[in-house]
Amino acid sequence: MSTKAIDKNKLSELLNSLLFKQTLIAPVEAEEDILLFKNVESADQVVLDYQNTITPVKDWFFSQTEELFEFKNKITELEINDLPATDGEYILFGARPCDLKSVELLDLVFDEDGEFSDSFYKEKRDRTTIIGLSCSEPGAYCFCNSLDGLSPTATCNADIMLTEMDGDYLVEVLTDKGEKLVSDNSSYFSDKYSEEDKETRTEEIVSNMKLTVDVDDIEAIMQKEDVYLSDYWQELSLKCLGCAVCTYICPTCHCYDIRDYSRGNAGIRYRCWDSCMFNDFTEAAGDHNPRPTRRERVRQRFMHKLRFFDERYGDTGCVGCGRCLEKCPVNLDITRVISDVKELA
Ligand code: SF4
Ligand code: SF4
């Protein structure tokens, strides 16, 4: 790993230069006050001083809807055709530490031990170089610093990490992909900073965190039978509208449905984001539903984030991005749930 610097003006030039060779995905203002990660045609479109996009970077690696293959029913046989392969390399620019961490968690799900690999996810993942961007001003709902290994400047699995300093950015070059990007564009970078400069800057930024939550032992507490069976989940579920906003905007939620769109005897199979907050998510044949009421569905959401993900993958399924706190229409707040559950134990 090496540490470098890039001037703020030169960053725009670098992004414009990268655009000629690769597809650049970065935070842009899609509509007034609506920030999304999108394909960018000019560095002028890129927003640098944002807190969090509405949808997280999972939208790039695991799209809201994604076509899987085409089919044609020929009466005696079914013809299945792969969709045309895409080529090229991608740069994902501006991912915040919480979203970077979420990609690390999604890697565990979509490429488990390299054994169960989702080719659609993996292809984009392998071809994407990630340039992360530390938060200079943590938002009112952010609590990443309360989670293990996370902070507003954590590098997680970025290839390159930028941290805003006074007039320029401190650049951490973290992987082979990052080394290649920097060596191919070496004229934009200079030697100025050290790891100690990053530590000092991190301390400054962390001192501005507004929200903290004590997550110690939360997985063990969520495993207690009394907690699982508590009336608390019924009380909590009375507030929930079942709108699923919390799961769609969550960077670590990854459930999807598979559907066919057909016309005549031909069609496309596609997948689209789904949500455990919907009544029919677990509906099975014979009208059976293991999560028949909102009580089970709300409990499942928090159990998955704070217990089941950890049991399966050894890490917490929440990255403290604060999106669900901010966007839930009835203020159903995971930091409050963590504190409440600790009181139950
Ligand atoms: S956003 Fe809030 S109201 Fe909507 S499903 Fe999630 S917890 Fe329920
Ligand atoms: S549960 Fe909420 S705070 Fe945690 S990662 Fe998902 S959206 Fe962010």
Short mmCIF file of C-alpha atoms and ligand atoms in Angstrom, two decimals:
data_model
loop_
_atom_site.label_atom_id
_atom_site.label_comp_id
_atom_site.label_asym_id
_atom_site.label_seq_id
_atom_site.Cartn_x
_atom_site.Cartn_y
_atom_site.Cartn_z
CA MET A 1 0.00 0.00 0.00
CA SER A 2 1.22 3.53 -0.72
CA THR A 3 -0.05 6.97 0.24
CA LYS A 4 -0.20 9.85 -2.24
CA ALA A 5 -2.02 13.14 -2.83
CA ILE A 6 -4.17 14.60 -5.59
CA ASP A 7 -5.15 18.22 -5.99
CA LYS A 8 -8.93 18.94 -6.08
CA ASN A 9 -8.75 20.45 -9.58
CA LYS A 10 -6.69 17.56 -10.85
CA LEU A 11 -9.28 15.09 -9.57
CA SER A 12 -11.79 16.43 -12.13
CA GLU A 13 -9.17 16.15 -14.87
CA LEU A 14 -8.38 12.58 -13.81
CA LEU A 15 -12.07 11.58 -13.90
CA ASN A 16 -12.48 13.09 -17.36
CA SER A 17 -9.41 11.23 -18.55
CA LEU A 18 -10.69 7.91 -17.10
CA LEU A 19 -14.00 8.47 -18.90
CA PHE A 20 -12.35 8.03 -22.28
CA LYS A 21 -11.28 4.47 -21.51
CA GLN A 22 -13.75 3.17 -18.95
CA THR A 23 -17.36 3.55 -17.89
CA LEU A 24 -17.51 5.82 -14.85
CA ILE A 25 -20.24 5.35 -12.25
CA ALA A 26 -20.44 8.09 -9.63
CA PRO A 27 -22.89 10.01 -7.42
CA VAL A 28 -24.90 12.49 -9.50
CA GLU A 29 -27.92 14.67 -8.77
CA ALA A 30 -30.53 12.79 -10.83
CA GLU A 31 -33.26 15.23 -9.74
CA GLU A 32 -33.33 18.03 -7.21
CA ASP A 33 -31.98 16.59 -3.93
CA ILE A 34 -32.04 13.04 -5.37
CA LEU A 35 -28.50 11.64 -5.43
CA LEU A 36 -27.91 8.32 -7.17
CA PHE A 37 -24.95 6.35 -8.50
CA LYS A 38 -25.21 6.63 -12.28
CA ASN A 39 -23.14 6.46 -15.46
CA VAL A 40 -21.36 9.77 -15.87
CA GLU A 41 -20.50 11.54 -19.12
CA SER A 42 -18.45 14.38 -17.65
CA ALA A 43 -16.69 14.96 -14.33
CA ASP A 44 -18.82 18.12 -13.93
CA GLN A 45 -21.78 15.87 -13.11
CA VAL A 46 -20.03 14.19 -10.17
CA VAL A 47 -21.15 15.34 -6.71
CA LEU A 48 -18.31 15.23 -4.17
CA ASP A 49 -19.78 16.83 -1.05
CA TYR A 50 -22.68 14.48 -0.46
CA GLN A 51 -23.57 12.47 2.64
CA ASN A 52 -25.30 9.42 1.21
CA THR A 53 -27.05 8.54 -2.02
CA ILE A 54 -30.68 7.41 -1.85
CA THR A 55 -29.91 3.92 -3.17
CA PRO A 56 -26.57 2.39 -2.22
CA VAL A 57 -23.81 1.13 -4.53
CA LYS A 58 -25.35 -2.37 -4.50
CA ASP A 59 -27.52 -0.95 -7.28
CA TRP A 60 -24.46 -1.12 -9.55
CA PHE A 61 -23.33 -4.68 -8.75
CA PHE A 62 -26.83 -6.10 -8.16
CA SER A 63 -29.27 -4.06 -10.22
CA GLN A 64 -32.89 -3.36 -9.25
CA THR A 65 -33.89 -5.38 -12.31
CA GLU A 66 -31.53 -7.54 -14.32
CA GLU A 67 -32.23 -9.65 -17.39
CA LEU A 68 -30.87 -13.21 -17.05
CA PHE A 69 -31.60 -14.92 -20.38
CA GLU A 70 -34.03 -15.11 -23.32
CA PHE A 71 -36.23 -18.10 -24.02
CA LYS A 72 -38.38 -19.38 -26.84
CA ASN A 73 -40.92 -22.16 -26.46
CA LYS A 74 -40.77 -24.28 -29.62
CA ILE A 75 -43.53 -26.72 -28.56
CA THR A 76 -41.24 -29.77 -28.52
CA GLU A 77 -38.23 -27.98 -27.02
CA LEU A 78 -37.34 -24.89 -25.07
CA GLU A 79 -34.63 -22.71 -26.57
CA ILE A 80 -32.58 -20.72 -24.06
CA ASN A 81 -30.16 -18.04 -25.18
CA ASP A 82 -27.67 -16.08 -23.09
CA LEU A 83 -27.93 -12.34 -23.47
CA PRO A 84 -25.11 -10.59 -25.40
CA ALA A 85 -22.04 -10.34 -23.18
CA THR A 86 -20.99 -6.85 -22.13
CA ASP A 87 -17.37 -5.86 -22.24
CA GLY A 88 -15.23 -3.04 -20.93
CA GLU A 89 -13.97 -1.97 -17.55
CA TYR A 90 -15.74 0.14 -14.97
CA ILE A 91 -14.72 2.70 -12.36
CA LEU A 92 -17.04 3.11 -9.40
CA PHE A 93 -16.13 6.46 -7.91
CA GLY A 94 -17.18 8.02 -4.62
CA ALA A 95 -18.39 5.06 -2.56
CA ARG A 96 -18.60 5.96 1.12
CA PRO A 97 -17.07 3.60 3.74
CA CYS A 98 -20.49 2.16 4.73
CA ASP A 99 -21.21 1.26 1.10
CA LEU A 100 -17.68 -0.11 0.66
CA LYS A 101 -18.25 -2.38 3.64
CA SER A 102 -21.59 -3.47 2.20
CA VAL A 103 -19.82 -4.64 -0.98
CA GLU A 104 -17.54 -6.73 1.23
CA LEU A 105 -20.67 -8.32 2.75
CA LEU A 106 -22.36 -8.78 -0.64
CA ASP A 107 -19.21 -10.56 -1.86
CA LEU A 108 -19.81 -13.12 0.91
CA VAL A 109 -23.35 -13.70 -0.34
CA PHE A 110 -22.88 -13.61 -4.12
CA ASP A 111 -19.47 -15.26 -4.24
CA GLU A 112 -19.50 -17.51 -1.18
CA ASP A 113 -15.97 -18.99 -0.81
CA GLY A 114 -15.72 -18.80 -4.60
CA GLU A 115 -17.94 -21.91 -4.51
CA PHE A 116 -21.46 -20.51 -5.03
CA SER A 117 -20.78 -17.70 -7.42
CA ASP A 118 -23.42 -15.46 -8.99
CA SER A 119 -21.96 -14.84 -12.46
CA PHE A 120 -23.94 -11.63 -13.05
CA TYR A 121 -22.68 -10.06 -9.82
CA LYS A 122 -19.15 -11.43 -10.14
CA GLU A 123 -18.62 -10.25 -13.69
CA LYS A 124 -19.33 -6.63 -12.78
CA ARG A 125 -17.41 -6.95 -9.53
CA ASP A 126 -14.27 -8.29 -11.23
CA ARG A 127 -14.32 -5.60 -13.90
CA THR A 128 -14.86 -2.69 -11.51
CA THR A 129 -12.17 -0.63 -9.84
CA ILE A 130 -13.57 1.04 -6.73
CA ILE A 131 -12.43 4.52 -5.69
CA GLY A 132 -13.80 5.18 -2.21
CA LEU A 133 -14.38 8.62 -0.72
CA SER A 134 -14.15 9.18 3.04
CA CYS A 135 -16.93 11.20 4.67
CA SER A 136 -15.68 14.62 5.78
CA GLU A 137 -18.91 15.47 7.62
CA PRO A 138 -20.83 12.44 8.96
CA GLY A 139 -24.59 12.86 8.66
CA ALA A 140 -27.12 13.02 11.48
CA TYR A 141 -28.19 9.39 10.92
CA CYS A 142 -24.74 7.83 10.36
CA PHE A 143 -23.47 5.41 13.01
CA CYS A 144 -20.78 3.47 11.10
CA ASN A 145 -18.21 4.24 13.79
CA SER A 146 -20.15 2.08 16.26
CA LEU A 147 -19.54 -1.02 14.14
CA ASP A 148 -16.45 -3.19 14.15
CA GLY A 149 -13.81 -2.12 11.60
CA LEU A 150 -15.88 0.78 10.29
CA SER A 151 -15.42 4.54 10.47
CA PRO A 152 -16.10 7.56 8.22
CA THR A 153 -12.64 7.00 6.67
CA ALA A 154 -12.44 3.17 6.69
CA THR A 155 -11.00 1.79 3.45
CA CYS A 156 -12.79 -1.61 3.62
CA ASN A 157 -12.34 -3.14 0.17
CA ALA A 158 -11.73 -0.02 -1.91
CA ASP A 159 -8.97 -0.21 -4.51
CA ILE A 160 -8.14 3.44 -3.88
CA MET A 161 -9.40 5.60 -1.01
CA LEU A 162 -9.58 9.39 -1.06
CA THR A 163 -9.80 11.46 2.10
CA GLU A 164 -10.44 15.18 1.82
CA MET A 165 -7.68 17.30 3.33
CA ASP A 166 -7.15 21.05 3.11
CA GLY A 167 -7.27 21.81 -0.64
CA ASP A 168 -6.50 18.29 -1.83
CA TYR A 169 -7.13 14.61 -1.13
CA LEU A 170 -4.98 12.07 0.64
CA VAL A 171 -4.90 9.00 -1.62
CA GLU A 172 -4.44 5.46 -0.30
CA VAL A 173 -3.54 2.94 -2.99
CA LEU A 174 -4.74 -0.36 -1.60
CA THR A 175 -4.83 -3.12 -4.24
CA ASP A 176 -3.25 -4.19 -7.53
CA LYS A 177 -6.17 -2.61 -9.40
CA GLY A 178 -5.53 0.62 -7.51
CA GLU A 179 -1.78 0.47 -8.21
CA LYS A 180 -2.47 0.06 -11.92
CA LEU A 181 -4.84 3.04 -12.05
CA VAL A 182 -2.35 5.25 -10.23
CA SER A 183 0.68 4.13 -12.27
CA ASP A 184 -1.27 4.59 -15.55
CA ASN A 185 -2.12 8.15 -14.46
CA SER A 186 0.93 9.00 -12.38
CA SER A 187 1.10 12.66 -13.51
CA TYR A 188 -2.03 13.45 -11.44
CA PHE A 189 -0.54 12.25 -8.16
CA SER A 190 2.18 13.56 -5.89
CA ASP A 191 3.93 12.35 -2.73
CA LYS A 192 2.87 14.46 0.20
CA TYR A 193 1.02 12.50 2.88
CA SER A 194 1.78 9.62 5.22
CA GLU A 195 -0.35 7.12 7.14
CA GLU A 196 0.00 9.37 10.23
CA ASP A 197 -1.74 12.21 8.32
CA LYS A 198 -4.66 9.86 7.66
CA GLU A 199 -4.87 8.92 11.35
CA THR A 200 -4.93 12.57 12.42
CA ARG A 201 -7.64 13.41 9.86
CA THR A 202 -9.68 10.37 10.92
CA GLU A 203 -9.63 11.53 14.55
CA GLU A 204 -10.91 14.96 13.48
CA ILE A 205 -13.76 13.49 11.41
CA VAL A 206 -14.76 10.88 14.01
CA SER A 207 -15.02 13.62 16.65
CA ASN A 208 -17.91 15.01 14.53
CA MET A 209 -19.99 11.81 14.64
CA LYS A 210 -23.43 12.71 15.93
CA LEU A 211 -24.90 9.26 16.54
CA THR A 212 -23.40 6.27 18.35
CA VAL A 213 -24.93 2.99 19.45
CA ASP A 214 -23.58 0.28 21.71
CA VAL A 215 -23.65 -2.94 19.65
CA ASP A 216 -21.53 -5.05 22.05
CA ASP A 217 -22.92 -8.60 22.37
CA ILE A 218 -25.93 -7.80 20.20
CA GLU A 219 -25.67 -11.07 18.26
CA ALA A 220 -25.60 -13.15 21.48
CA ILE A 221 -28.53 -11.16 22.89
CA MET A 222 -30.57 -11.64 19.70
CA GLN A 223 -29.99 -15.42 20.06
CA LYS A 224 -31.80 -15.58 23.41
CA GLU A 225 -35.15 -17.36 23.23
CA ASP A 226 -36.79 -14.74 25.46
CA VAL A 227 -35.76 -12.03 23.01
CA TYR A 228 -36.94 -13.99 19.98
CA LEU A 229 -40.34 -14.65 21.57
CA SER A 230 -40.75 -11.25 23.19
CA ASP A 231 -43.96 -9.21 22.75
CA TYR A 232 -41.63 -6.36 21.80
CA TRP A 233 -41.77 -7.44 18.13
CA GLN A 234 -45.56 -7.25 18.15
CA GLU A 235 -45.45 -3.70 19.59
CA LEU A 236 -42.82 -2.66 17.08
CA SER A 237 -44.71 -4.15 14.15
CA LEU A 238 -47.83 -2.07 14.93
CA LYS A 239 -45.94 0.97 13.63
CA CYS A 240 -44.63 -0.64 10.44
CA LEU A 241 -46.49 0.03 7.19
CA GLY A 242 -44.88 -2.86 5.30
CA CYS A 243 -43.74 -0.47 2.56
CA ALA A 244 -40.28 -2.13 2.21
CA VAL A 245 -38.45 1.17 1.78
CA CYS A 246 -36.00 0.09 4.52
CA THR A 247 -34.93 -3.00 2.57
CA TYR A 248 -34.72 -1.44 -0.89
CA ILE A 249 -32.41 1.33 0.29
CA CYS A 250 -30.35 -0.90 2.59
CA PRO A 251 -26.88 -1.53 1.12
CA THR A 252 -26.73 -5.08 2.51
CA CYS A 253 -30.25 -6.36 1.69
CA HIS A 254 -29.92 -8.73 -1.23
CA CYS A 255 -33.13 -10.74 -1.68
CA TYR A 256 -34.55 -10.99 -5.16
CA ASP A 257 -37.44 -12.53 -7.06
CA ILE A 258 -37.19 -14.23 -10.45
CA ARG A 259 -39.90 -13.61 -13.04
CA ASP A 260 -40.62 -14.11 -16.73
CA TYR A 261 -41.81 -11.47 -19.12
CA SER A 262 -43.20 -13.16 -22.20
CA ARG A 263 -45.04 -12.30 -25.39
CA GLY A 264 -46.41 -15.13 -27.45
CA ASN A 265 -44.02 -18.04 -27.14
CA ALA A 266 -40.88 -15.99 -26.39
CA GLY A 267 -39.69 -13.96 -23.45
CA ILE A 268 -37.05 -12.86 -20.99
CA ARG A 269 -36.32 -14.17 -17.53
CA TYR A 270 -35.24 -11.42 -15.17
CA ARG A 271 -34.63 -10.88 -11.50
CA CYS A 272 -35.68 -7.90 -9.41
CA TRP A 273 -35.18 -6.78 -5.82
CA ASP A 274 -37.63 -8.32 -3.37
CA SER A 275 -38.27 -7.63 0.29
CA CYS A 276 -38.89 -9.70 3.42
CA MET A 277 -41.25 -6.93 4.51
CA PHE A 278 -43.85 -8.07 1.96
CA ASN A 279 -46.60 -10.47 2.97
CA ASP A 280 -46.08 -12.78 -0.02
CA PHE A 281 -42.29 -12.96 0.32
CA THR A 282 -42.47 -16.29 2.17
CA GLU A 283 -45.86 -17.42 0.87
CA ALA A 284 -45.74 -21.06 -0.18
CA ALA A 285 -48.07 -23.45 -1.98
CA GLY A 286 -51.19 -24.47 -0.07
CA ASP A 287 -51.58 -20.99 1.44
CA HIS A 288 -48.85 -21.65 3.97
CA ASN A 289 -46.80 -18.71 5.18
CA PRO A 290 -44.14 -19.11 7.92
CA ARG A 291 -44.19 -15.33 8.47
CA PRO A 292 -47.91 -14.67 8.34
CA THR A 293 -48.05 -11.33 10.18
CA ARG A 294 -46.00 -8.16 10.32
CA ARG A 295 -44.69 -9.25 13.74
CA GLU A 296 -42.68 -12.10 12.17
CA ARG A 297 -41.60 -9.96 9.22
CA VAL A 298 -40.32 -7.04 11.31
CA ARG A 299 -38.55 -9.44 13.68
CA GLN A 300 -36.98 -11.22 10.70
CA ARG A 301 -35.54 -7.98 9.33
CA PHE A 302 -33.75 -7.12 12.57
CA MET A 303 -32.81 -10.73 13.31
CA HIS A 304 -31.23 -11.02 9.87
CA LYS A 305 -29.19 -7.84 10.26
CA LEU A 306 -28.04 -8.44 13.82
CA ARG A 307 -27.97 -12.23 14.26
CA PHE A 308 -28.53 -14.49 11.22
CA PHE A 309 -26.02 -12.75 8.92
CA ASP A 310 -23.39 -12.97 11.64
CA GLU A 311 -24.19 -16.65 12.29
CA ARG A 312 -23.70 -17.50 8.62
CA TYR A 313 -20.96 -15.12 7.51
CA GLY A 314 -19.28 -13.97 10.74
CA ASP A 315 -20.08 -10.26 10.36
CA THR A 316 -22.92 -7.90 11.26
CA GLY A 317 -25.42 -7.37 8.44
CA CYS A 318 -25.74 -3.64 9.15
CA VAL A 319 -23.08 -1.12 8.12
CA GLY A 320 -24.50 1.89 9.98
CA CYS A 321 -25.32 3.92 6.86
CA GLY A 322 -28.42 5.37 8.52
CA ARG A 323 -30.55 5.22 5.35
CA CYS A 324 -33.38 3.24 6.98
CA LEU A 325 -33.46 5.62 9.95
CA GLU A 326 -33.80 8.58 7.64
CA LYS A 327 -36.30 7.18 5.15
CA CYS A 328 -38.68 4.99 7.17
CA PRO A 329 -41.99 6.91 7.11
CA VAL A 330 -42.78 5.91 10.71
CA ASN A 331 -39.26 6.31 12.14
CA LEU A 332 -38.64 2.66 12.86
CA ASP A 333 -35.06 3.07 13.92
CA ILE A 334 -32.52 0.20 14.07
CA THR A 335 -30.36 2.05 16.63
CA ARG A 336 -33.41 2.30 18.89
CA VAL A 337 -34.17 -1.39 18.32
CA ILE A 338 -30.60 -2.32 19.34
CA SER A 339 -30.94 -0.31 22.58
CA ASP A 340 -34.43 -1.72 23.31
CA VAL A 341 -33.32 -5.32 22.71
CA LYS A 342 -30.40 -4.84 25.11
CA GLU A 343 -32.91 -3.80 27.77
CA LEU A 344 -34.93 -6.97 27.14
CA ALA A 345 -31.97 -9.25 27.85
S1 SF4 B 1 -39.56 1.54 5.95
FE1 SF4 B 1 -40.48 1.53 8.00
S2 SF4 B 1 -42.67 1.34 7.61
FE2 SF4 B 1 -41.64 0.74 5.70
S3 SF4 B 1 -41.42 -1.53 5.90
FE3 SF4 B 1 -39.52 -0.60 6.68
S4 SF4 B 1 -39.86 -0.47 8.91
FE4 SF4 B 1 -41.89 -0.74 7.95
S1 SF4 B 2 -30.10 -1.71 8.39
FE1 SF4 B 2 -30.36 0.53 8.00
S2 SF4 B 2 -28.52 1.49 8.90
FE2 SF4 B 2 -28.08 -0.71 8.68
S3 SF4 B 2 -27.07 -0.92 6.68
FE3 SF4 B 2 -29.29 -1.27 6.31
S4 SF4 B 2 -30.13 0.77 5.79
FE4 SF4 B 2 -28.08 1.10 6.69
#
